[in-house]
mmCIF file of C-alpha atoms and ligand atoms in Angstrom:
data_model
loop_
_atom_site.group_PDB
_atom_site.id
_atom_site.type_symbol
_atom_site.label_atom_id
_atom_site.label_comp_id
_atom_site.label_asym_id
_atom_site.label_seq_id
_atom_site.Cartn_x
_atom_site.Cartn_y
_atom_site.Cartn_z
ATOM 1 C CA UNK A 21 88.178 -30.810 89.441
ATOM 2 C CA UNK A 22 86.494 -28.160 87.747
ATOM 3 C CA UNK A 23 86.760 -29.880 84.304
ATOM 4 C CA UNK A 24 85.716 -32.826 85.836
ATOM 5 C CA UNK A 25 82.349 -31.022 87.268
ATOM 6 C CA UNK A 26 81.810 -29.305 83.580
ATOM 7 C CA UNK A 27 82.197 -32.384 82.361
ATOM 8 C CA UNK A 28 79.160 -33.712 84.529
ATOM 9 C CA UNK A 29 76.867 -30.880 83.886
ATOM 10 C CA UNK A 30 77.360 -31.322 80.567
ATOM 11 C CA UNK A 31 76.623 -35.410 80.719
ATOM 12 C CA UNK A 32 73.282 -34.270 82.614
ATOM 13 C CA UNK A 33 72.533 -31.687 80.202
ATOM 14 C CA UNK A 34 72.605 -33.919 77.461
ATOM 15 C CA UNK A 35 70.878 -36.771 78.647
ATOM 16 C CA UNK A 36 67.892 -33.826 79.972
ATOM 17 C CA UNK A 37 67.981 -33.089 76.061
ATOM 18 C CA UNK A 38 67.408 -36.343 74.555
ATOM 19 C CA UNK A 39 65.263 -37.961 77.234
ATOM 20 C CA UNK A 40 63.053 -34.514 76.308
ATOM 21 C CA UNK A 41 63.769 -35.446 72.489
ATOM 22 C CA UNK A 42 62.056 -38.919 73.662
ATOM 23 C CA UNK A 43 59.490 -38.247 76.142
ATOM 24 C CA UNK A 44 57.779 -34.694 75.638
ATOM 25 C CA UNK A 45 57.227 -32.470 78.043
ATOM 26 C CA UNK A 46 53.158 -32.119 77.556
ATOM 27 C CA UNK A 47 52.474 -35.554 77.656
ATOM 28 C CA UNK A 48 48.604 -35.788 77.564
ATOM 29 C CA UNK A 49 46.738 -38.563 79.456
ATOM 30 C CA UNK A 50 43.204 -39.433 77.634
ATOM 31 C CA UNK A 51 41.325 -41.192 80.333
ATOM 32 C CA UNK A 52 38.956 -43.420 79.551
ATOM 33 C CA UNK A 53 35.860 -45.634 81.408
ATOM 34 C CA UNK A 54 34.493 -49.015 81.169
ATOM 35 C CA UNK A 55 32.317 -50.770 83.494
ATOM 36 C CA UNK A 56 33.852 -53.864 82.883
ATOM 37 C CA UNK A 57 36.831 -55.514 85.355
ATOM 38 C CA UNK A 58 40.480 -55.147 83.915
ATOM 39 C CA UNK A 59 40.139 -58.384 82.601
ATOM 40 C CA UNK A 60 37.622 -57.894 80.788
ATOM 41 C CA UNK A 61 38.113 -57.931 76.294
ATOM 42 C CA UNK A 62 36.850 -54.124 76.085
ATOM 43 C CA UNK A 63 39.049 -53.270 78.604
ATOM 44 C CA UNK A 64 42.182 -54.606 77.523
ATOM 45 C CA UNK A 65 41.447 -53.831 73.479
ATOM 46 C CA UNK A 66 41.169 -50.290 74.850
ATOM 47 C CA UNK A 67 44.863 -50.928 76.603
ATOM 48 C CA UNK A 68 45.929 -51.877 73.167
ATOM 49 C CA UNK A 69 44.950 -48.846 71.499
ATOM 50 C CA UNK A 70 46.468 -46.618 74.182
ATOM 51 C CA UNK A 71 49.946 -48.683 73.604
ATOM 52 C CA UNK A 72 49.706 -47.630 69.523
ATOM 53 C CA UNK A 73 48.522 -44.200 70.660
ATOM 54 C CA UNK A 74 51.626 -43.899 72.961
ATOM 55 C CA UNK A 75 53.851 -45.332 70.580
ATOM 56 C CA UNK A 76 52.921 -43.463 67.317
ATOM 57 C CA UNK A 77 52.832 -39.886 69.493
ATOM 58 C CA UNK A 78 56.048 -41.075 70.875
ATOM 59 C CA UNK A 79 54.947 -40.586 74.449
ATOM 60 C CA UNK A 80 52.819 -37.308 73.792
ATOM 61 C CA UNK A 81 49.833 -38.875 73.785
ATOM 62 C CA UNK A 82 48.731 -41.962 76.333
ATOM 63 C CA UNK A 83 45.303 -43.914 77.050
ATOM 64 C CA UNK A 84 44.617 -44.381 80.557
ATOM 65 C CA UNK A 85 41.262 -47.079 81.200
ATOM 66 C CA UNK A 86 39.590 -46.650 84.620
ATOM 67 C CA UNK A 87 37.684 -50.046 84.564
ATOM 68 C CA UNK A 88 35.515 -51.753 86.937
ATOM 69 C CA UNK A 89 33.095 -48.561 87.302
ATOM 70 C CA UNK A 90 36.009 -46.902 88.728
ATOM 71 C CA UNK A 91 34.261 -43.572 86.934
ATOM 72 C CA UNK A 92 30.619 -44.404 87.674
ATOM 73 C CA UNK A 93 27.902 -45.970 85.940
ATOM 74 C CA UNK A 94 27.972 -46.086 82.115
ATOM 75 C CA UNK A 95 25.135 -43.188 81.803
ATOM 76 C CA UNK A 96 27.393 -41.674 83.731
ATOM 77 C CA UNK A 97 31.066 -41.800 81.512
ATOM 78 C CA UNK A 98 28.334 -41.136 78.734
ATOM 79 C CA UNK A 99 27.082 -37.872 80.230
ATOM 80 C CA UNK A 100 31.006 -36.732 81.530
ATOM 81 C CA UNK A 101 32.217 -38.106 77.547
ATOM 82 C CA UNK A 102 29.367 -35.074 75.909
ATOM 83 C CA UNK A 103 30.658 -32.440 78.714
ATOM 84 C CA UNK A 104 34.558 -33.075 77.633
ATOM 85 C CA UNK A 105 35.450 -34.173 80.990
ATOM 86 C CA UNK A 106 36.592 -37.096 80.040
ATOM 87 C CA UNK A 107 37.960 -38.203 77.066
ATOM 88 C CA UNK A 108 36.418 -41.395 76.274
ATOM 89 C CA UNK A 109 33.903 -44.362 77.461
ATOM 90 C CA UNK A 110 33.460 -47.645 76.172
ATOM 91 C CA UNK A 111 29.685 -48.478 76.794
ATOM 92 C CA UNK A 112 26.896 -51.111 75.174
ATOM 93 C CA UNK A 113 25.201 -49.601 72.234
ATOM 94 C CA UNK A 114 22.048 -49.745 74.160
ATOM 95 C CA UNK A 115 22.906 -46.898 76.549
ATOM 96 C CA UNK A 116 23.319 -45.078 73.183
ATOM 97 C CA UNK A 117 19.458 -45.612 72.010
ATOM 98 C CA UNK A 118 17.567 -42.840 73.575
ATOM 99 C CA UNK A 119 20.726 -40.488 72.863
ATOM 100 C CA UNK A 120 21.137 -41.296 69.156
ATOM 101 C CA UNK A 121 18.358 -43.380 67.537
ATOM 102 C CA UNK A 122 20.305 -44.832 64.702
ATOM 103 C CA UNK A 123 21.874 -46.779 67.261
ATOM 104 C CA UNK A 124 19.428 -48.682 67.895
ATOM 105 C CA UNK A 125 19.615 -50.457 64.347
ATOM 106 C CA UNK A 126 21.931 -53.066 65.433
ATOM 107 C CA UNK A 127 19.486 -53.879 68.800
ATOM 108 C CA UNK A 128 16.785 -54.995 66.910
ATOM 109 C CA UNK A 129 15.696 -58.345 67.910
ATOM 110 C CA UNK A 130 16.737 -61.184 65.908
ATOM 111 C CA UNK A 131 18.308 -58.585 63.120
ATOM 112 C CA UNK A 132 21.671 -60.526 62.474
ATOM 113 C CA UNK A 133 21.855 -64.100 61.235
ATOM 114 C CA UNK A 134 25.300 -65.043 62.729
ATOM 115 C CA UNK A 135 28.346 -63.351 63.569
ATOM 116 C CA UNK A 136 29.975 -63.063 60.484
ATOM 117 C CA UNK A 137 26.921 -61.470 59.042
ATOM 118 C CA UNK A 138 27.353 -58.527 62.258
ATOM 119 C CA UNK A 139 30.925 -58.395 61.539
ATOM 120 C CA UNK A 140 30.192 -57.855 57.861
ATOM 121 C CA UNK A 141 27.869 -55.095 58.840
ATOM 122 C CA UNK A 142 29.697 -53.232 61.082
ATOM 123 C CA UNK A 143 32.793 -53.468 59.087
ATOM 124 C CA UNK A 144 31.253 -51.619 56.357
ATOM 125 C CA UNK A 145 30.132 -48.383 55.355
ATOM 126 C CA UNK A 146 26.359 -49.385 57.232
ATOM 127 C CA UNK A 147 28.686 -49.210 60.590
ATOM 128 C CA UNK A 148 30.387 -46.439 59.742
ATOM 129 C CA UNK A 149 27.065 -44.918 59.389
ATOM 130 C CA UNK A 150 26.003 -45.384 62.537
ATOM 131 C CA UNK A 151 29.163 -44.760 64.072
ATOM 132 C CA UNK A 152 28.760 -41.379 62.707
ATOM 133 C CA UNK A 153 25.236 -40.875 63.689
ATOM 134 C CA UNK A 154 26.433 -39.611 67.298
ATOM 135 C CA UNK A 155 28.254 -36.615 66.115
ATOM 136 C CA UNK A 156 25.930 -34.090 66.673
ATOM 137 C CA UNK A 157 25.239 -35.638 70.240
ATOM 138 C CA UNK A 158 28.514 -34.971 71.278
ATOM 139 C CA UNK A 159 30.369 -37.773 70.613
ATOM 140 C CA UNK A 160 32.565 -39.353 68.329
ATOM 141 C CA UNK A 161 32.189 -42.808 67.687
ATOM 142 C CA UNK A 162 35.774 -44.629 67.235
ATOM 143 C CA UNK A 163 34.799 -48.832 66.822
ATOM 144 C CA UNK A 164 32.587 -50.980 67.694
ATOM 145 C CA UNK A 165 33.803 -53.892 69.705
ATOM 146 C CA UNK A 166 31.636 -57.750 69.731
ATOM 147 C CA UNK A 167 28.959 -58.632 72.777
ATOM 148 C CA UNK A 168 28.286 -61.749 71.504
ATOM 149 C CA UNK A 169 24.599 -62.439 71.877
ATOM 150 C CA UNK A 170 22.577 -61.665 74.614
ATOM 151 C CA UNK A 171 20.623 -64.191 76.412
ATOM 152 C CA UNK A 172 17.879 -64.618 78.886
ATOM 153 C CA UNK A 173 18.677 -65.696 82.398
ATOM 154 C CA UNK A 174 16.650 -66.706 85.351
ATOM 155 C CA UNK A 175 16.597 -67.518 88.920
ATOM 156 C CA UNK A 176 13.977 -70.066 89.398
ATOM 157 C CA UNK A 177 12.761 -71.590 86.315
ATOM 158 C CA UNK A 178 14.443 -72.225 83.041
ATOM 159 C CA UNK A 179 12.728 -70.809 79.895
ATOM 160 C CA UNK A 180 12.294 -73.666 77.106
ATOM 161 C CA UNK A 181 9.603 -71.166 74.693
ATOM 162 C CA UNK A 182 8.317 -67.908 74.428
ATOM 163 C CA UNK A 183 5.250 -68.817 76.758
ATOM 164 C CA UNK A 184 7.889 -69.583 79.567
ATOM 165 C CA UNK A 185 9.025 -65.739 79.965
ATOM 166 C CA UNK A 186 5.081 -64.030 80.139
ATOM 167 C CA UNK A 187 4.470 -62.124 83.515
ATOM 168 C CA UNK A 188 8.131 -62.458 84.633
ATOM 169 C CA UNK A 189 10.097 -59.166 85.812
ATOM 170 C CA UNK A 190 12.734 -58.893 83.379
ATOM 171 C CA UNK A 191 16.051 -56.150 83.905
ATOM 172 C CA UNK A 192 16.888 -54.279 80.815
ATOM 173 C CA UNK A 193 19.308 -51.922 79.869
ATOM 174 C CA UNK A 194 18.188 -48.210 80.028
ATOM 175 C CA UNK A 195 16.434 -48.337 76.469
ATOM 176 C CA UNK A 196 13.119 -47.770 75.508
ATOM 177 C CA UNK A 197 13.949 -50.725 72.219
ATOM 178 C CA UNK A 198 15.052 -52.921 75.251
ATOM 179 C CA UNK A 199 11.522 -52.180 77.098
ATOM 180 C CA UNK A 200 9.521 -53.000 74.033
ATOM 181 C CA UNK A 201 11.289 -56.066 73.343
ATOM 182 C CA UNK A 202 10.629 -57.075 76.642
ATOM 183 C CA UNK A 203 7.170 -56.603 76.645
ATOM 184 C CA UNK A 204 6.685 -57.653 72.993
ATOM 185 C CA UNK A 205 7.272 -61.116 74.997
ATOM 186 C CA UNK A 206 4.454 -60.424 77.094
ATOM 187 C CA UNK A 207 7.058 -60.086 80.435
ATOM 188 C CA UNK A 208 7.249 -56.738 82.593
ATOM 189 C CA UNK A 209 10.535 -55.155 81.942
ATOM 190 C CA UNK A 210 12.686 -53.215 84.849
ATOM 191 C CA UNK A 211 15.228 -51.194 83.339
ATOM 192 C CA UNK A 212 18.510 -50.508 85.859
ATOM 193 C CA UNK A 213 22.033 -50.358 85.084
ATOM 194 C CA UNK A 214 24.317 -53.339 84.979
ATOM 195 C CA UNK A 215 25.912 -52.560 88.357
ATOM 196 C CA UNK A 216 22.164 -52.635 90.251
ATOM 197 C CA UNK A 217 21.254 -56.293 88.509
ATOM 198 C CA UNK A 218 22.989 -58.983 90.900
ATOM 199 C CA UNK A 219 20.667 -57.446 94.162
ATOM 200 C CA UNK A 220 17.659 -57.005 92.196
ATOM 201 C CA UNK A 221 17.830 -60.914 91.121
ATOM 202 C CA UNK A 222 18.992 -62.185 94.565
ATOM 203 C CA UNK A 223 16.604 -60.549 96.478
ATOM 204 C CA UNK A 224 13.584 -60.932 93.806
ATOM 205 C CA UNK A 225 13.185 -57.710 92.832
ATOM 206 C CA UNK A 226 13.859 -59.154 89.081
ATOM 207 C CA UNK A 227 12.581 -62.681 88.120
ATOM 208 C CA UNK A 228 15.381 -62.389 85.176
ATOM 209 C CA UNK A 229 18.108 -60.831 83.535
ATOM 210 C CA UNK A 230 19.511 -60.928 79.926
ATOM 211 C CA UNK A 231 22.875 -60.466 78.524
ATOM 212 C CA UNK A 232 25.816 -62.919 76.895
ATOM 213 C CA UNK A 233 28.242 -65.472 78.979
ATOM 214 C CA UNK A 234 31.752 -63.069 79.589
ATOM 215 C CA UNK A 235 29.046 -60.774 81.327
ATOM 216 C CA UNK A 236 27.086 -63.007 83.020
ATOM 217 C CA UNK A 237 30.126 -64.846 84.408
ATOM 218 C CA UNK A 238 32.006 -61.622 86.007
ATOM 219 C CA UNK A 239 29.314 -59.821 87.409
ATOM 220 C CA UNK A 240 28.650 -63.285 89.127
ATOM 221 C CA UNK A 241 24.818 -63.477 87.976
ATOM 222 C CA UNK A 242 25.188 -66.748 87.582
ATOM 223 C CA UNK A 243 24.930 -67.277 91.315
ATOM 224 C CA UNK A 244 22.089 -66.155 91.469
ATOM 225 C CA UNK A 245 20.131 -66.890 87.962
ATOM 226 C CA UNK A 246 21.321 -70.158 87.236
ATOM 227 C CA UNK A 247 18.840 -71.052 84.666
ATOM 228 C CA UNK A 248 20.716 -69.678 80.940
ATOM 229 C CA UNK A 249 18.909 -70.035 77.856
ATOM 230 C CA UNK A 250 20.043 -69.597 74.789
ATOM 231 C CA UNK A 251 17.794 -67.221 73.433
ATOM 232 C CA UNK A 252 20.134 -65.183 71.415
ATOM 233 C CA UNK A 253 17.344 -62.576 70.823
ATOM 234 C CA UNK A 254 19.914 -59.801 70.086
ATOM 235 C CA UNK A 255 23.529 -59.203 69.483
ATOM 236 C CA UNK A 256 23.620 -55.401 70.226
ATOM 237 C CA UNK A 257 27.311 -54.543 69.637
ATOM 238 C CA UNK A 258 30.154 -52.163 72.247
ATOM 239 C CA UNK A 259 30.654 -48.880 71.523
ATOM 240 C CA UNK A 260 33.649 -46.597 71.759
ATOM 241 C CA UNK A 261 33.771 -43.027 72.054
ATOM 242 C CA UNK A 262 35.148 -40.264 72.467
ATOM 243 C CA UNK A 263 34.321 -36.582 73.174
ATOM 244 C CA UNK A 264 33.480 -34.545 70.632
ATOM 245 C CA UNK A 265 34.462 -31.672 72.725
ATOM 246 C CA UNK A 266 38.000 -32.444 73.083
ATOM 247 C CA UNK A 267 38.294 -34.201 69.476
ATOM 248 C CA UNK A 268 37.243 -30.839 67.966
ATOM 249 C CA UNK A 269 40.616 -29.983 69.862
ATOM 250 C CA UNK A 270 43.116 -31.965 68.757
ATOM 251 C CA UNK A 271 45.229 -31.862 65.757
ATOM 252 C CA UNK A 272 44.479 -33.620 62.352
ATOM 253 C CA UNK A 273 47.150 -36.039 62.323
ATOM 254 C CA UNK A 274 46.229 -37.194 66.181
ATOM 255 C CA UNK A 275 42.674 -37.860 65.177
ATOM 256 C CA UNK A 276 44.094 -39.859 62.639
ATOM 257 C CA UNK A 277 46.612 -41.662 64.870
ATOM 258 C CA UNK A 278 43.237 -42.372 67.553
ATOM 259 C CA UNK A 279 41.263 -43.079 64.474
ATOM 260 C CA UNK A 280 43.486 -45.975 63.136
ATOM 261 C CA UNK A 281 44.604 -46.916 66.607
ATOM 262 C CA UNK A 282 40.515 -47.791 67.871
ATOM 263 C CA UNK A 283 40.262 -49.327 64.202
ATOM 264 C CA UNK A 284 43.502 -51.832 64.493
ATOM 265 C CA UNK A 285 42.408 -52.817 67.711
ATOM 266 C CA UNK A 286 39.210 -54.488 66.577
ATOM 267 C CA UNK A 287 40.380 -57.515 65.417
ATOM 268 C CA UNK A 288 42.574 -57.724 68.534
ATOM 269 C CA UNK A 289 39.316 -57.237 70.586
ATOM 270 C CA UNK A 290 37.610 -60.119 68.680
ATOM 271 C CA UNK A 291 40.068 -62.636 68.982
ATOM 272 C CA UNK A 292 39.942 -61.906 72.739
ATOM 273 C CA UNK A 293 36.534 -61.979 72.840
ATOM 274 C CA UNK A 294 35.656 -65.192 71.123
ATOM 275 C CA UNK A 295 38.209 -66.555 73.892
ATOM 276 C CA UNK A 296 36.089 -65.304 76.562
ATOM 277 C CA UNK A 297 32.679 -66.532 75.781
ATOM 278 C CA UNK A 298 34.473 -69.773 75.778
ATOM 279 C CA UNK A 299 35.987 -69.734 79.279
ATOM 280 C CA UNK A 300 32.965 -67.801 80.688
ATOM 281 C CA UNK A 301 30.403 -70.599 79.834
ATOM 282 C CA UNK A 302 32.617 -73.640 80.941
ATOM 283 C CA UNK A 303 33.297 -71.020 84.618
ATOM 284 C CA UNK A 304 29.602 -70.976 84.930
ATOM 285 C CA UNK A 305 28.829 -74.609 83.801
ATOM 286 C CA UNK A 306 30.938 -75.562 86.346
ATOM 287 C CA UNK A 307 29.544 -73.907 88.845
ATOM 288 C CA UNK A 308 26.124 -75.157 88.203
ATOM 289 C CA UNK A 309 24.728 -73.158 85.444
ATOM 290 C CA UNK A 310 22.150 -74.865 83.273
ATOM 291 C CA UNK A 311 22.309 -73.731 79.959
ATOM 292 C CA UNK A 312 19.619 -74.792 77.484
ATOM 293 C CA UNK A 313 18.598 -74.529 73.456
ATOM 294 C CA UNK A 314 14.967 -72.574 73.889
ATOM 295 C CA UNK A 315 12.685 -72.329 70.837
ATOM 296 C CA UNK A 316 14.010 -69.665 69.351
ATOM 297 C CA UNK A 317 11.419 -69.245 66.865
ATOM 298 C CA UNK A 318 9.028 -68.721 69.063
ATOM 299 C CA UNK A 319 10.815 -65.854 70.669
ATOM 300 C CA UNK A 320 11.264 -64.581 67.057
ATOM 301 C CA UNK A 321 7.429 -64.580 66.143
ATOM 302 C CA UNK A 322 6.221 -62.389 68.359
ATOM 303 C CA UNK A 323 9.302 -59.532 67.767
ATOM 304 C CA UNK A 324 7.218 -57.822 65.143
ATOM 305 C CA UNK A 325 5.237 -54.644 67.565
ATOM 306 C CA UNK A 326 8.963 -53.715 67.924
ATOM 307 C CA UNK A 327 10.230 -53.601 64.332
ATOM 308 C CA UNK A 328 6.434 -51.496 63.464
ATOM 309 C CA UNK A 329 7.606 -49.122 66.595
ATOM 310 C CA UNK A 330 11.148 -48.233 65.776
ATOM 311 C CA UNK A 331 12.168 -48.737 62.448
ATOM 312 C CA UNK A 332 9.536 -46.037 61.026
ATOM 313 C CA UNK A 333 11.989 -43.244 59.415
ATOM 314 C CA UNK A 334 13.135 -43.503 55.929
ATOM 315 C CA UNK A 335 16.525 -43.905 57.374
ATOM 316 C CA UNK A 336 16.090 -46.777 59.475
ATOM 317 C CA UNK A 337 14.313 -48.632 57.130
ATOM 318 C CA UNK A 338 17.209 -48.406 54.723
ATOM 319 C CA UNK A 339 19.602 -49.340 57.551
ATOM 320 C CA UNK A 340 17.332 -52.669 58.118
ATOM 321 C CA UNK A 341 16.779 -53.345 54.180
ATOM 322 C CA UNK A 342 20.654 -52.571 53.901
ATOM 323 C CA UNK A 343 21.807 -54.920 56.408
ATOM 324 C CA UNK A 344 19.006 -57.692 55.653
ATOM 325 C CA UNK A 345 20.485 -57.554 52.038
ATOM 326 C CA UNK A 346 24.460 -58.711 53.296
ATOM 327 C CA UNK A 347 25.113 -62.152 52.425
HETATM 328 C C1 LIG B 424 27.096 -55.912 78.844
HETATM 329 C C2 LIG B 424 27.777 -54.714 78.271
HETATM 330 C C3 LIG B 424 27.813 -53.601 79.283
HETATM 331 C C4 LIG B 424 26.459 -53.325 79.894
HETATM 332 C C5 LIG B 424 25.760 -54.586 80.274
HETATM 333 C C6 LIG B 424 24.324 -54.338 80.710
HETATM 334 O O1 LIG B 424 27.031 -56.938 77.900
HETATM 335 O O2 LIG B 424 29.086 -55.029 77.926
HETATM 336 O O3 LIG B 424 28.359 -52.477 78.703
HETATM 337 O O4 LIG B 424 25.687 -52.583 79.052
HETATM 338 O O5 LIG B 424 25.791 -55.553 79.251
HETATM 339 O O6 LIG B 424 23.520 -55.227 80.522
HETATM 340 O O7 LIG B 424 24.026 -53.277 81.257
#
């Protein structure tokens, strides 16, 4: 009997040792926001690099995503991100603009000729650059994940040219670039965040809203602005970050393991993505959306006040002569 109960402690003992050998005992939880449902291609590429965090710390270190706003509005996650409170936020470039101003390079209307050329971009040392540029803001910037383009919505009259959008009340993102695009079109813009935007257009507040097909589809502004043209007046890209309070934190080789992990799951977010826009415009189609081709040109010609306003350092005229230059 009593070997029989050594026997058993020992048994437990053992398996207590290797399950610690397996699963530390600290296991840190990075928690991270996005605005977006758990559907959504940010928020699952984000799920993907918590799985190759989890994995290559073997349990020590593990990604959770609070999605759907769960953690407030994306000013918000940005402002808890600077104060270390939380580790990381996945947020649209544009609610980086007025924070870091480098970041508002990729914004500029009608900067990118297709995809490929923004992919080029941001795969290379120009996005690294601007990645970078948030440092001394607080935060570190990981990747950049794909928007698509974004494109002008409204609720009771679809836009075929440039003289189709003058005197409307446009909602923009909480950028002054957005602002001066807007009224570079001759329209009145209302800046609000994302979560405000399907009241303001139901009610009237806003004659029209902006932004590409996976986000028009699930926050349901299609119900309510069913006129979508393709304007495609800027491709402003995700960003992901992370605090530089707790970065400064951890150890070397876990930066590099979040590093690579945010990096490899790029491509996984593209693929994703591109799958998205797909299914998002047939959803809305379907439902009653009318998409249309506008003049884009003439959306294009008038962009200029808002190149003269912003790109005036030395360093973001090299960004723009950098990126203009990649075939
Ligand atoms: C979406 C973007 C969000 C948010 C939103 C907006 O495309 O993914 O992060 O910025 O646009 O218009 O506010």
């Amino acid at each position: 009997m009593l070997r029989f109960t050594l026997q058993r402690a020992t048994l437990a003992a053992s398996v207590l040792l290797l399950s610690a050998a397996a699963w530390p005992a600290h296991a840190e939880t990075l928690r991270s926001a996005d605005i977006h449902p758990d559907d959504y291609p940010t928020v699952l590429a984000v799920r993907h690099m918590g799985e190759l965090v989890k994995q290559r710390t073997n349990g020590r270190l593990e990604i959770k995503v609070y999605a759907g706003s769960k953690l407030g509005r994306e000013e918000d996650s940005i402002e808890q991100v600077k104060l270390g409170a939380l580790s990381m936020t996945r947020v649209s470039s544009a609610a980086m603009h007025n924070i870091c101003e480098v970041t508002r390079v990729p914004s500029l209307p009608f900067l990118f000729r297709s995809k490929e050329h923004l992919h080029k971009v941001l795969d290379s040392d120009i996005g690294e650059q601007i990645l970078r540029s948030c440092e001394e803001a607080g935060f570190v910037g990981l990747a950049w994940y794909d928007s698509g383009a974004r494109s002008m919505y409204t609720r009771d009259k679809p836009i075929k040219t440039v003289a189709d959008v003058r005197g409307l009340k446009i909602r923009v993102q909480q950028s002054d670039l957005s602002v001066a695009m807007v009224e570079a079109l001759g329209a009145n813009a209302t800046p609000m965040s994302m979560g405000e935007v399907y009241t303001a257009l139901k009610t009237g507040l806003v004659d029209a809203a902006e932004n590409n097909f996976p986000s028009y589809e699930s926050a349901h502004h299609y119900e309510v602005a069913k006129y979508y043209s393709m304007t495609q007046h800027t491709m402003t890209p995700e960003i992901l970050l992370f605090s530089k309070r707790q970065w400064d934190k951890l150890s070397e080789a876990d930066r590099k393991i979040i590093r690579d992990a945010a990096r490899e799951s790029v491509p996984y977010m593209r693929k994703l993505w591109s799958e998205r826009e797909d299914k998002s415009r047939a959803l809305v189609e379907q439902a009653g959306a009318q998409v249309a081709e506008p003049d884009k040109a003439s959306f294009q010609a008038v962009m200029k006040p808002v190149y003269d306003r912003y790109v005036t350092t030395d360093a973001m005229k090299d960004l723009v002569s950098r990126i203009q230059a990649v075939k």
